[in-house]
Amino acid sequence: MKVLVSGKVEGVVLKSKNAINFLGTVDKKTGIISDKNHDLYQKSIKDTILAFPSGVGSSVGAYTIYSIKSNNTAPLAMICMKADLTVATGCALANIPLVILSDEEFSSINDGMKLSLDTDSVNPIQYQ
Amino acid sequence: MELTREEESALKGEQGEIMEMAYRILVATGEATDAEKLIPIEWTHLSGVNYNTIGDAGEEFLSSISKDARVKVKTTLNPMGFDIDNVSNYGLDENFISKQLSIRNSYETMGVIPSFSCIPYEIFDIPKVGTQVAFAESNAAIHANSYDNLKTNKESAFSALASALTGKSPYSSLRKEDSPNVSIRMNVDNPNELTYGMLGYFAGKVGDISVNISGLGEMDNRQCKAMCGGMGTSGTCAKFIFGEDDSDSEKIDFDEKAMQNVHDELNTSEKGDIITLGSPQLGLEEISELAGKLKGRSFEKRCMIFTPRTIKEKAQKIGYTNELERAGCEILSDCCTCLTPLINKNDVDAVTTNSIKGAFYLKNSNGVDVNLKSLSRIIEDETR
């Protein structure tokens, strides 16, 4: 596991099989995914522990992450399989904890699971 | 990532809040891309300009940092939401205009060149081979790495801003020599710019950091740009390497079927109410070619053309803009199809375009249907 932005949170996992293009497919005011081809279509990422393979697409997506944080519609934390700069820098500026997991670790995280994340702990992810 | 003593001091906040923020972003970027150090860069190109995309949070953030922040290297800027010369024709509200002008003002205060263009590679001189830059606009980063012999990460809006404020960027894999893990064989006959846009979109989905492409013939400038725009939209990949790949990397065919899949994903209408050309913005060569093709013909629908201001001024002098306007085109500078606030679903059901990047954002962000056609088909079907 690699920590890109540190922090400590507890919450319920919202897991996606698809990458997320934050610019244009995440509604800044509601945190709802608007891309009909996405497996999280019409779901809100607000206050979730959002697990998804990686961010993709336009570099301005970092501002979307900053905006959803300012609008209180952001996830509590993000968990990815692959680091990308849009998500890493958006989370760095917005102070949203972000960790990168191996494929194996990522696949052991399930949608709807309750977990706590503490990036300073020896076992950063605890299932509840 | 190893930092120098001075960089550590900045990260701790000993050089003020702006530097602390910039280094926090650079460190997250460096950790994300397994960089071992920061290196100097000579040119940054920023995204995060259009009020439509960065919103109130972005406008307030830029206004606040612009009180103290100043760029340390040559810094150019992506398109904004409108062309001030004709904004009154497009029904934008006053709030949008004033927030957009505030964003413009914040960047200018920080010392940024107000180029409002997504094709910096066509309107500025390209530095010498191997120069390290930091381009946030995805099509520009891919173009810089693949065609211009420059080196950049596929920066985010914030990592490029942090690089502008510090003159540094993480020494990530795209800045070094790399070998792609996927090789795509181009296997579609008689490709036009739409084909290349779809190839780019396909490549972005299967590639990781860079992707090898074989089987390409001679490409013109429009086709190169279309490919960069397509790839920047769909993935994290930021470099094409051209030629036969003899390594053991995975080989994937881009054939008629793969192309049809991309087409079916992005094309949602058989016709459009208006036409847009330019995402990426059109360069002088494309404007000239378009003016030539439109000789004696006129569009039967509205056709919006997006180009940088410097190109529009050159085109005016040569007489191209007269010719385009006679043919019914609306010429807009400083903005682009991609994420434009000038097209919305209350007025427009569907847009015809040859841009894969434009199509993706028109569909997902503007919520309008898209009809994909190559430029030659557009001229054939939509003018007389």
Short mmCIF file of C-alpha atoms in Angstrom, two decimals:
data_model
loop_
_atom_site.label_atom_id
_atom_site.label_comp_id
_atom_site.label_asym_id
_atom_site.label_seq_id
_atom_site.Cartn_x
_atom_site.Cartn_y
_atom_site.Cartn_z
CA MET A 1 0.00 0.00 0.00
CA LYS A 2 1.19 3.46 -0.82
CA VAL A 3 -0.08 6.59 0.95
CA LEU A 4 -0.39 9.64 -1.29
CA VAL A 5 -2.45 11.82 1.04
CA SER A 6 -2.56 10.89 4.73
CA GLY A 7 -5.57 10.98 7.07
CA LYS A 8 -7.93 9.02 9.29
CA VAL A 9 -11.60 8.25 8.45
CA GLU A 10 -14.36 5.66 8.90
CA GLY A 11 -17.05 4.93 6.37
CA VAL A 12 -18.81 2.66 3.91
CA VAL A 13 -17.14 1.62 0.67
CA LEU A 14 -18.63 2.58 -2.69
CA LYS A 15 -16.74 0.45 -5.18
CA SER A 16 -16.54 0.90 -8.92
CA LYS A 17 -15.09 -1.36 -11.59
CA ASN A 18 -14.67 1.62 -13.92
CA ALA A 19 -12.14 4.44 -13.90
CA ILE A 20 -13.58 7.90 -13.11
CA ASN A 21 -13.20 11.01 -15.27
CA PHE A 22 -13.95 13.60 -12.58
CA LEU A 23 -14.32 16.44 -15.04
CA GLY A 24 -17.71 16.34 -16.62
CA THR A 25 -18.96 13.06 -15.16
CA VAL A 26 -19.21 14.02 -11.46
CA ASP A 27 -21.81 16.63 -10.54
CA LYS A 28 -20.00 19.18 -8.35
CA LYS A 29 -23.11 20.16 -6.35
CA THR A 30 -24.42 16.68 -5.59
CA GLY A 31 -21.48 14.32 -6.07
CA ILE A 32 -23.64 12.20 -8.41
CA ILE A 33 -22.07 10.36 -11.39
CA SER A 34 -23.68 11.47 -14.67
CA ASP A 35 -21.98 9.14 -17.17
CA LYS A 36 -24.55 6.61 -18.43
CA ASN A 37 -21.81 4.15 -19.34
CA HIS A 38 -20.39 4.16 -15.79
CA ASP A 39 -21.24 1.47 -13.24
CA LEU A 40 -21.85 4.19 -10.62
CA TYR A 41 -24.33 6.06 -12.88
CA GLN A 42 -26.77 8.08 -10.74
CA LYS A 43 -24.98 7.15 -7.50
CA SER A 44 -23.52 9.78 -5.18
CA ILE A 45 -19.90 9.57 -4.07
CA LYS A 46 -20.57 11.97 -1.17
CA ASP A 47 -19.30 10.77 2.23
CA THR A 48 -18.29 7.36 0.88
CA ILE A 49 -14.95 5.63 0.90
CA LEU A 50 -14.68 5.63 -2.86
CA ALA A 51 -12.77 2.67 -4.30
CA PHE A 52 -12.10 2.78 -8.05
CA PRO A 53 -9.28 1.65 -10.34
CA SER A 54 -7.97 5.13 -11.18
CA GLY A 55 -8.84 8.60 -12.38
CA VAL A 56 -8.74 9.25 -16.13
CA GLY A 57 -9.23 12.11 -18.55
CA SER A 58 -8.92 15.84 -18.38
CA SER A 59 -6.41 17.45 -16.07
CA VAL A 60 -9.05 19.91 -14.81
CA GLY A 61 -10.63 17.02 -12.90
CA ALA A 62 -8.41 18.06 -9.97
CA TYR A 63 -10.54 21.21 -9.63
CA THR A 64 -13.67 19.04 -9.55
CA ILE A 65 -12.22 17.20 -6.54
CA TYR A 66 -11.40 20.52 -4.86
CA SER A 67 -14.93 21.77 -5.68
CA ILE A 68 -16.77 18.73 -4.30
CA LYS A 69 -14.73 19.07 -1.11
CA SER A 70 -15.73 22.76 -0.84
CA ASN A 71 -19.38 21.82 -1.55
CA ASN A 72 -19.33 19.01 1.06
CA THR A 73 -20.14 16.41 -1.59
CA ALA A 74 -16.73 14.73 -1.63
CA PRO A 75 -15.88 11.17 -0.59
CA LEU A 76 -14.35 10.76 2.91
CA ALA A 77 -11.38 9.00 1.36
CA MET A 78 -10.35 7.46 -1.95
CA ILE A 79 -8.76 4.09 -2.66
CA CYS A 80 -7.27 3.39 -6.09
CA MET A 81 -5.33 0.62 -7.78
CA LYS A 82 -3.33 2.98 -9.93
CA ALA A 83 -2.14 6.47 -9.02
CA ASP A 84 -2.97 9.27 -11.45
CA LEU A 85 -2.07 12.91 -11.14
CA THR A 86 -5.57 14.33 -11.37
CA VAL A 87 -6.77 12.38 -8.34
CA ALA A 88 -3.46 12.65 -6.42
CA THR A 89 -3.19 16.43 -6.69
CA GLY A 90 -6.93 17.05 -6.26
CA CYS A 91 -6.85 15.03 -3.05
CA ALA A 92 -3.59 16.73 -1.94
CA LEU A 93 -5.10 20.19 -2.25
CA ALA A 94 -8.50 19.19 -0.84
CA ASN A 95 -6.93 17.09 1.93
CA ILE A 96 -8.88 13.92 1.09
CA PRO A 97 -6.95 10.81 2.26
CA LEU A 98 -5.81 8.75 -0.74
CA VAL A 99 -4.13 5.35 -0.79
CA ILE A 100 -3.02 3.10 -3.64
CA LEU A 101 -3.51 -0.65 -3.18
CA SER A 102 -2.11 -3.64 -5.03
CA ASP A 103 -4.54 -5.45 -7.35
CA GLU A 104 -4.92 -8.19 -4.75
CA GLU A 105 -5.57 -5.79 -1.84
CA PHE A 106 -8.01 -3.82 -4.02
CA SER A 107 -10.00 -6.91 -4.93
CA SER A 108 -10.45 -7.78 -1.24
CA ILE A 109 -12.40 -4.54 -0.75
CA ASN A 110 -16.11 -4.97 -1.43
CA ASP A 111 -18.91 -2.55 -2.15
CA GLY A 112 -20.95 -1.76 0.97
CA MET A 113 -18.17 -2.85 3.35
CA LYS A 114 -17.62 -0.74 6.46
CA LEU A 115 -13.99 0.11 7.07
CA SER A 116 -11.70 2.46 8.90
CA LEU A 117 -8.64 3.98 7.31
CA ASP A 118 -5.74 5.41 9.33
CA THR A 119 -2.71 6.05 7.17
CA ASP A 120 -0.40 6.46 10.19
CA SER A 121 -1.33 3.08 11.66
CA VAL A 122 0.65 -0.16 11.19
CA ASN A 123 -2.52 -1.72 9.72
CA PRO A 124 -3.99 1.25 7.88
CA ILE A 125 -7.17 -0.52 6.73
CA GLN A 126 -9.39 -2.20 9.34
CA TYR A 127 -12.57 -3.99 8.27
CA GLN A 128 -15.51 -3.60 10.63
CA MET B 1 11.16 11.13 -3.08
CA GLU B 2 14.37 12.92 -2.04
CA LEU B 3 14.06 16.66 -1.47
CA THR B 4 16.87 19.19 -1.17
CA ARG B 5 17.18 21.15 2.05
CA GLU B 6 15.54 24.15 0.42
CA GLU B 7 12.65 22.05 -0.89
CA GLU B 8 12.15 20.50 2.58
CA SER B 9 12.03 23.96 4.07
CA ALA B 10 9.37 25.04 1.57
CA LEU B 11 7.30 21.91 2.32
CA LYS B 12 7.44 22.73 6.03
CA GLY B 13 5.97 26.15 5.32
CA GLU B 14 9.12 28.16 5.99
CA GLN B 15 8.76 29.96 2.66
CA GLY B 16 5.10 30.86 3.08
CA GLU B 17 1.75 29.18 2.52
CA ILE B 18 1.87 29.29 -1.29
CA MET B 19 5.17 27.43 -1.47
CA GLU B 20 3.99 24.94 1.17
CA MET B 21 0.88 24.18 -0.92
CA ALA B 22 2.90 23.94 -4.14
CA TYR B 23 5.41 21.51 -2.64
CA ARG B 24 2.64 19.41 -1.03
CA ILE B 25 1.16 18.99 -4.52
CA LEU B 26 4.58 18.21 -6.06
CA VAL B 27 5.28 15.60 -3.38
CA ALA B 28 1.90 13.87 -3.90
CA THR B 29 2.60 13.95 -7.65
CA GLY B 30 6.09 12.56 -7.17
CA GLU B 31 4.91 9.76 -4.87
CA ALA B 32 2.12 8.91 -7.32
CA THR B 33 4.57 8.57 -10.19
CA ASP B 34 7.53 6.99 -8.31
CA ALA B 35 9.79 9.97 -8.95
CA GLU B 36 13.04 10.09 -7.01
CA LYS B 37 13.56 13.85 -7.14
CA LEU B 38 12.35 17.18 -8.50
CA ILE B 39 13.93 18.67 -11.61
CA PRO B 40 13.77 22.14 -13.20
CA ILE B 41 11.28 22.72 -16.03
CA GLU B 42 11.28 25.56 -18.58
CA TRP B 43 7.64 26.02 -19.59
CA THR B 44 4.31 25.23 -17.96
CA HIS B 45 0.89 25.19 -19.60
CA LEU B 46 -2.03 25.48 -17.19
CA SER B 47 -5.53 24.07 -17.34
CA GLY B 48 -8.29 25.16 -14.97
CA VAL B 49 -9.35 28.38 -16.66
CA ASN B 50 -12.94 27.90 -17.84
CA TYR B 51 -15.44 28.95 -15.11
CA ASN B 52 -17.68 26.18 -16.47
CA THR B 53 -15.16 23.62 -15.21
CA ILE B 54 -13.57 25.07 -12.07
CA GLY B 55 -16.69 26.75 -10.66
CA ASP B 56 -16.91 29.04 -7.65
CA ALA B 57 -14.45 26.98 -5.62
CA GLY B 58 -11.82 27.36 -8.35
CA GLU B 59 -12.51 31.05 -8.89
CA GLU B 60 -12.18 31.78 -5.16
CA PHE B 61 -9.05 29.64 -4.85
CA LEU B 62 -7.29 31.47 -7.71
CA SER B 63 -8.40 34.87 -6.48
CA SER B 64 -7.00 34.09 -3.05
CA ILE B 65 -3.60 32.70 -4.15
CA SER B 66 -3.09 35.41 -6.78
CA LYS B 67 -2.55 37.95 -3.98
CA ASP B 68 0.87 36.40 -3.34
CA ALA B 69 1.60 33.73 -5.94
CA ARG B 70 3.80 34.54 -8.96
CA VAL B 71 4.94 32.16 -11.68
CA LYS B 72 8.68 31.45 -11.93
CA VAL B 73 8.84 30.16 -15.53
CA LYS B 74 7.12 30.87 -18.87
CA THR B 75 3.50 29.89 -18.26
CA THR B 76 0.70 29.70 -20.85
CA LEU B 77 -3.01 29.13 -20.39
CA ASN B 78 -5.85 26.89 -21.59
CA PRO B 79 -9.10 28.24 -23.13
CA MET B 80 -11.72 30.00 -21.03
CA GLY B 81 -15.51 29.95 -21.43
CA PHE B 82 -16.14 32.57 -24.12
CA ASP B 83 -14.76 35.08 -26.62
CA ILE B 84 -15.24 38.55 -25.12
CA ASP B 85 -15.70 40.00 -28.64
CA ASN B 86 -18.95 38.13 -29.26
CA VAL B 87 -20.05 36.87 -25.82
CA SER B 88 -23.24 38.96 -26.01
CA ASN B 89 -24.50 36.70 -28.85
CA TYR B 90 -24.55 33.61 -26.67
CA GLY B 91 -26.84 34.45 -23.75
CA LEU B 92 -24.40 33.85 -20.90
CA ASP B 93 -25.49 35.38 -17.61
CA GLU B 94 -23.62 38.23 -15.96
CA ASN B 95 -22.44 36.04 -13.11
CA PHE B 96 -20.66 33.72 -15.54
CA ILE B 97 -18.99 36.62 -17.31
CA SER B 98 -17.81 38.36 -14.15
CA LYS B 99 -16.51 35.13 -12.57
CA GLN B 100 -14.69 34.25 -15.79
CA LEU B 101 -13.11 37.70 -15.93
CA SER B 102 -12.03 37.32 -12.30
CA ILE B 103 -10.30 34.04 -13.20
CA ARG B 104 -8.60 35.75 -16.13
CA ASN B 105 -7.48 38.56 -13.85
CA SER B 106 -6.09 36.16 -11.21
CA TYR B 107 -3.94 34.37 -13.78
CA GLU B 108 -2.68 37.63 -15.27
CA THR B 109 -1.83 38.91 -11.79
CA MET B 110 0.26 35.78 -11.24
CA GLY B 111 2.22 36.56 -14.41
CA VAL B 112 0.64 33.99 -16.73
CA ILE B 113 0.54 34.67 -20.52
CA PRO B 114 -3.21 34.85 -21.36
CA SER B 115 -3.01 32.61 -24.44
CA PHE B 116 -6.39 30.87 -23.82
CA SER B 117 -5.41 28.03 -26.10
CA CYS B 118 -5.28 24.23 -25.87
CA ILE B 119 -2.70 24.07 -28.71
CA PRO B 120 0.37 25.81 -27.22
CA TYR B 121 2.47 23.60 -29.53
CA GLU B 122 1.09 25.46 -32.56
CA ILE B 123 1.21 29.04 -31.35
CA PHE B 124 4.51 29.20 -29.43
CA ASP B 125 8.04 28.28 -30.54
CA ILE B 126 8.98 24.75 -29.54
CA PRO B 127 12.13 24.65 -27.37
CA LYS B 128 15.08 22.43 -28.21
CA VAL B 129 14.81 18.62 -28.26
CA GLY B 130 14.43 17.01 -24.85
CA THR B 131 13.41 20.18 -22.97
CA GLN B 132 11.51 19.43 -19.77
CA VAL B 133 8.11 21.18 -19.63
CA ALA B 134 4.91 20.70 -17.58
CA PHE B 135 1.72 20.69 -19.67
CA ALA B 136 -1.62 20.15 -17.98
CA GLU B 137 -3.85 20.17 -21.06
CA SER B 138 -4.00 16.48 -21.94
CA ASN B 139 -3.90 16.80 -25.74
CA ALA B 140 -0.98 19.24 -25.45
CA ALA B 141 0.99 16.97 -23.10
CA ILE B 142 0.54 14.03 -25.48
CA HIS B 143 1.45 16.20 -28.49
CA ALA B 144 4.55 17.53 -26.69
CA ASN B 145 5.77 14.02 -25.79
CA SER B 146 4.84 12.34 -29.07
CA TYR B 147 5.49 14.91 -31.81
CA ASP B 148 7.47 17.85 -30.38
CA ASN B 149 10.39 16.03 -28.71
CA LEU B 150 9.57 17.64 -25.36
CA LYS B 151 9.16 15.83 -22.05
CA THR B 152 6.23 16.26 -19.71
CA ASN B 153 4.10 14.29 -17.30
CA LYS B 154 0.41 14.24 -18.07
CA GLU B 155 0.08 16.98 -15.47
CA SER B 156 -3.06 17.77 -13.54
CA ALA B 157 -4.27 21.36 -13.26
CA PHE B 158 -2.71 21.54 -9.80
CA SER B 159 0.60 19.83 -10.54
CA ALA B 160 1.17 22.21 -13.47
CA LEU B 161 0.26 25.17 -11.27
CA ALA B 162 2.68 23.93 -8.59
CA SER B 163 5.36 23.63 -11.30
CA ALA B 164 4.66 27.17 -12.51
CA LEU B 165 5.05 28.52 -8.97
CA THR B 166 8.25 26.57 -8.20
CA GLY B 167 9.84 26.02 -11.62
CA LYS B 168 10.10 22.31 -10.77
CA SER B 169 8.38 19.02 -11.49
CA PRO B 170 8.85 15.42 -10.30
CA TYR B 171 11.24 13.32 -12.38
CA SER B 172 8.56 10.77 -13.28
CA SER B 173 8.68 7.96 -15.82
CA LEU B 174 7.44 10.00 -18.80
CA ARG B 175 10.45 12.27 -18.38
CA LYS B 176 12.81 9.30 -18.75
CA GLU B 177 13.20 6.71 -21.49
CA ASP B 178 10.40 4.18 -21.17
CA SER B 179 9.06 1.12 -22.90
CA PRO B 180 5.31 0.81 -23.37
CA ASN B 181 3.59 -2.34 -22.13
CA VAL B 182 1.04 -2.32 -24.97
CA SER B 183 1.43 -2.13 -28.72
CA ILE B 184 -1.51 -1.26 -30.97
CA ARG B 185 -1.59 -2.28 -34.61
CA MET B 186 -3.53 0.19 -36.73
CA ASN B 187 -5.65 -1.97 -39.00
CA VAL B 188 -8.28 0.35 -40.52
CA ASP B 189 -8.10 1.33 -44.20
CA ASN B 190 -8.41 4.90 -45.49
CA PRO B 191 -8.40 6.62 -42.11
CA ASN B 192 -9.51 10.24 -41.71
CA GLU B 193 -9.15 12.49 -38.66
CA LEU B 194 -12.20 10.89 -37.02
CA THR B 195 -10.57 7.46 -37.35
CA TYR B 196 -7.41 8.80 -35.71
CA GLY B 197 -9.46 10.39 -32.92
CA MET B 198 -11.10 7.02 -32.26
CA LEU B 199 -7.70 5.29 -32.41
CA GLY B 200 -6.43 7.74 -29.77
CA TYR B 201 -9.50 7.14 -27.59
CA PHE B 202 -8.98 3.37 -27.93
CA ALA B 203 -5.25 3.70 -27.14
CA GLY B 204 -5.96 5.74 -24.01
CA LYS B 205 -8.17 2.95 -22.71
CA VAL B 206 -5.70 0.13 -23.21
CA GLY B 207 -2.41 1.96 -22.57
CA ASP B 208 -0.95 2.90 -19.23
CA ILE B 209 1.82 5.50 -19.40
CA SER B 210 2.81 5.28 -23.03
CA VAL B 211 1.64 3.18 -25.95
CA ASN B 212 3.32 1.95 -29.09
CA ILE B 213 1.44 2.34 -32.39
CA SER B 214 2.39 0.52 -35.57
CA GLY B 215 0.88 0.46 -39.04
CA LEU B 216 0.35 4.21 -39.34
CA GLY B 217 0.87 5.87 -42.70
CA GLU B 218 1.65 9.53 -43.26
CA MET B 219 -0.55 11.67 -41.01
CA ASP B 220 -1.48 15.31 -41.44
CA ASN B 221 -1.56 17.84 -38.64
CA ARG B 222 -5.34 17.52 -38.14
CA GLN B 223 -5.03 13.76 -37.74
CA CYS B 224 -2.15 14.06 -35.23
CA LYS B 225 -4.15 16.51 -33.14
CA ALA B 226 -7.27 14.33 -33.28
CA MET B 227 -5.28 11.36 -32.01
CA CYS B 228 -3.85 13.37 -29.08
CA GLY B 229 -7.29 14.75 -28.19
CA GLY B 230 -8.83 11.27 -28.26
CA MET B 231 -6.18 9.70 -26.08
CA GLY B 232 -6.22 12.52 -23.53
CA THR B 233 -9.95 12.01 -23.03
CA SER B 234 -10.07 8.31 -22.24
CA GLY B 235 -7.03 7.44 -20.20
CA THR B 236 -3.91 8.23 -18.22
CA CYS B 237 -1.59 7.56 -21.12
CA ALA B 238 0.51 10.52 -22.29
CA LYS B 239 2.79 9.40 -25.08
CA PHE B 240 2.64 7.66 -28.46
CA ILE B 241 5.74 5.84 -29.63
CA PHE B 242 5.54 5.22 -33.36
CA GLY B 243 6.91 2.25 -35.27
CA GLU B 244 7.10 -1.51 -35.23
CA ASP B 245 7.40 -3.02 -31.77
CA ASP B 246 9.61 -6.13 -31.61
CA SER B 247 9.40 -6.52 -27.84
CA ASP B 248 7.25 -9.06 -25.99
CA SER B 249 4.66 -6.44 -25.07
CA GLU B 250 0.98 -7.19 -25.55
CA LYS B 251 -0.27 -6.62 -29.14
CA ILE B 252 -3.80 -5.36 -29.77
CA ASP B 253 -5.45 -4.66 -33.14
CA PHE B 254 -7.38 -1.48 -33.80
CA ASP B 255 -9.63 -2.85 -36.53
CA GLU B 256 -13.07 -1.99 -37.96
CA LYS B 257 -14.79 -3.71 -35.04
CA ALA B 258 -12.75 -1.90 -32.35
CA MET B 259 -13.44 1.35 -34.16
CA GLN B 260 -17.17 0.62 -34.36
CA ASN B 261 -17.24 0.06 -30.58
CA VAL B 262 -15.75 3.51 -29.95
CA HIS B 263 -18.14 5.02 -32.48
CA ASP B 264 -21.15 3.39 -30.82
CA GLU B 265 -20.04 4.66 -27.42
CA LEU B 266 -19.74 8.30 -28.50
CA ASN B 267 -22.11 8.74 -31.45
CA THR B 268 -25.68 9.08 -30.14
CA SER B 269 -27.47 10.83 -33.00
CA GLU B 270 -27.75 10.56 -36.77
CA LYS B 271 -27.83 14.32 -37.25
CA GLY B 272 -26.95 17.51 -35.39
CA ASP B 273 -28.67 20.90 -35.01
CA ILE B 274 -25.35 22.74 -35.08
CA ILE B 275 -21.78 21.95 -36.08
CA THR B 276 -18.65 22.57 -34.03
CA LEU B 277 -15.10 22.40 -35.34
CA GLY B 278 -12.17 22.59 -32.98
CA SER B 279 -11.29 20.54 -29.99
CA PRO B 280 -8.35 20.86 -30.03
CA GLN B 281 -8.68 24.42 -31.39
CA LEU B 282 -7.98 24.84 -35.11
CA GLY B 283 -4.54 26.08 -36.18
CA LEU B 284 -3.80 28.34 -39.13
CA GLU B 285 -3.23 25.43 -41.48
CA GLU B 286 -6.64 23.95 -40.67
CA ILE B 287 -8.33 27.36 -41.02
CA SER B 288 -6.68 27.84 -44.39
CA GLU B 289 -7.72 24.38 -45.57
CA LEU B 290 -11.28 24.92 -44.35
CA ALA B 291 -11.52 28.28 -46.14
CA GLY B 292 -10.36 26.52 -49.31
CA LYS B 293 -12.94 23.74 -49.00
CA LEU B 294 -15.74 26.26 -48.41
CA LYS B 295 -15.07 28.28 -51.58
CA GLY B 296 -18.45 28.84 -53.20
CA ARG B 297 -20.29 26.88 -50.51
CA SER B 298 -22.28 27.81 -47.40
CA PHE B 299 -23.34 25.98 -44.27
CA GLU B 300 -27.04 25.27 -43.96
CA LYS B 301 -26.79 25.19 -40.16
CA ARG B 302 -24.90 27.15 -37.52
CA CYS B 303 -21.22 26.20 -37.53
CA MET B 304 -19.03 27.25 -34.60
CA ILE B 305 -15.27 27.35 -35.20
CA PHE B 306 -12.84 27.54 -32.28
CA THR B 307 -9.33 28.89 -32.73
CA PRO B 308 -6.72 30.74 -30.62
CA ARG B 309 -6.84 34.55 -30.74
CA THR B 310 -3.40 34.83 -32.33
CA ILE B 311 -4.50 32.49 -35.13
CA LYS B 312 -7.76 34.41 -35.62
CA GLU B 313 -5.79 37.64 -36.00
CA LYS B 314 -3.47 36.08 -38.59
CA ALA B 315 -6.48 34.58 -40.40
CA GLN B 316 -8.13 38.00 -40.48
CA LYS B 317 -5.07 39.56 -42.13
CA ILE B 318 -4.90 36.85 -44.77
CA GLY B 319 -8.65 37.10 -45.43
CA TYR B 320 -9.66 33.61 -44.25
CA THR B 321 -12.09 34.89 -41.62
CA ASN B 322 -14.05 36.85 -44.24
CA GLU B 323 -14.34 33.73 -46.34
CA LEU B 324 -15.44 31.62 -43.34
CA GLU B 325 -17.98 34.17 -42.17
CA ARG B 326 -19.39 34.43 -45.67
CA ALA B 327 -19.91 30.66 -45.54
CA GLY B 328 -21.89 31.09 -42.33
CA CYS B 329 -19.24 30.22 -39.72
CA GLU B 330 -19.12 31.80 -36.26
CA ILE B 331 -15.44 32.23 -35.36
CA LEU B 332 -14.65 32.13 -31.64
CA SER B 333 -11.26 32.67 -30.02
CA ASP B 334 -10.10 32.13 -26.41
CA CYS B 335 -12.54 29.21 -25.95
CA CYS B 336 -13.16 25.69 -27.29
CA THR B 337 -15.86 23.06 -28.00
CA CYS B 338 -14.64 21.07 -25.05
CA LEU B 339 -16.56 22.15 -21.92
CA THR B 340 -18.07 25.16 -23.65
CA PRO B 341 -20.88 26.93 -21.78
CA LEU B 342 -22.06 28.29 -25.16
CA ILE B 343 -23.93 25.10 -26.07
CA ASN B 344 -26.63 23.80 -23.78
CA LYS B 345 -29.35 21.22 -23.99
CA ASN B 346 -32.19 23.73 -23.61
CA ASP B 347 -31.40 25.10 -27.07
CA VAL B 348 -29.63 22.23 -28.79
CA ASP B 349 -30.53 18.54 -28.99
CA ALA B 350 -27.51 17.30 -30.91
CA VAL B 351 -24.17 18.58 -32.19
CA THR B 352 -22.30 17.39 -35.28
CA THR B 353 -18.53 17.35 -34.80
CA ASN B 354 -15.38 15.60 -36.00
CA SER B 355 -13.82 15.82 -32.52
CA ILE B 356 -13.75 12.75 -30.27
CA LYS B 357 -12.70 14.90 -27.34
CA GLY B 358 -15.47 17.39 -28.05
CA ALA B 359 -17.98 14.53 -28.42
CA PHE B 360 -17.11 13.01 -25.05
CA TYR B 361 -17.57 16.25 -23.13
CA LEU B 362 -20.59 17.49 -25.12
CA LYS B 363 -22.31 14.22 -24.30
CA ASN B 364 -21.27 13.84 -20.67
CA SER B 365 -20.97 17.42 -19.48
CA ASN B 366 -23.28 19.46 -21.72
CA GLY B 367 -25.79 16.59 -21.91
CA VAL B 368 -26.42 16.94 -25.66
CA ASP B 369 -26.42 14.15 -28.24
CA VAL B 370 -23.51 13.87 -30.63
CA ASN B 371 -23.30 13.08 -34.32
CA LEU B 372 -19.74 12.16 -35.33
CA LYS B 373 -18.63 12.93 -38.87
CA SER B 374 -15.31 13.63 -40.54
CA LEU B 375 -14.71 17.15 -41.84
CA SER B 376 -15.08 16.08 -45.46
CA ARG B 377 -18.42 14.41 -44.68
CA ILE B 378 -19.55 17.50 -42.76
CA ILE B 379 -18.79 19.71 -45.76
CA GLU B 380 -20.43 17.26 -48.15
CA ASP B 381 -23.61 16.85 -46.06
CA GLU B 382 -24.05 20.25 -44.44
CA THR B 383 -23.07 22.82 -47.07
CA ARG B 384 -24.21 23.68 -50.55
#
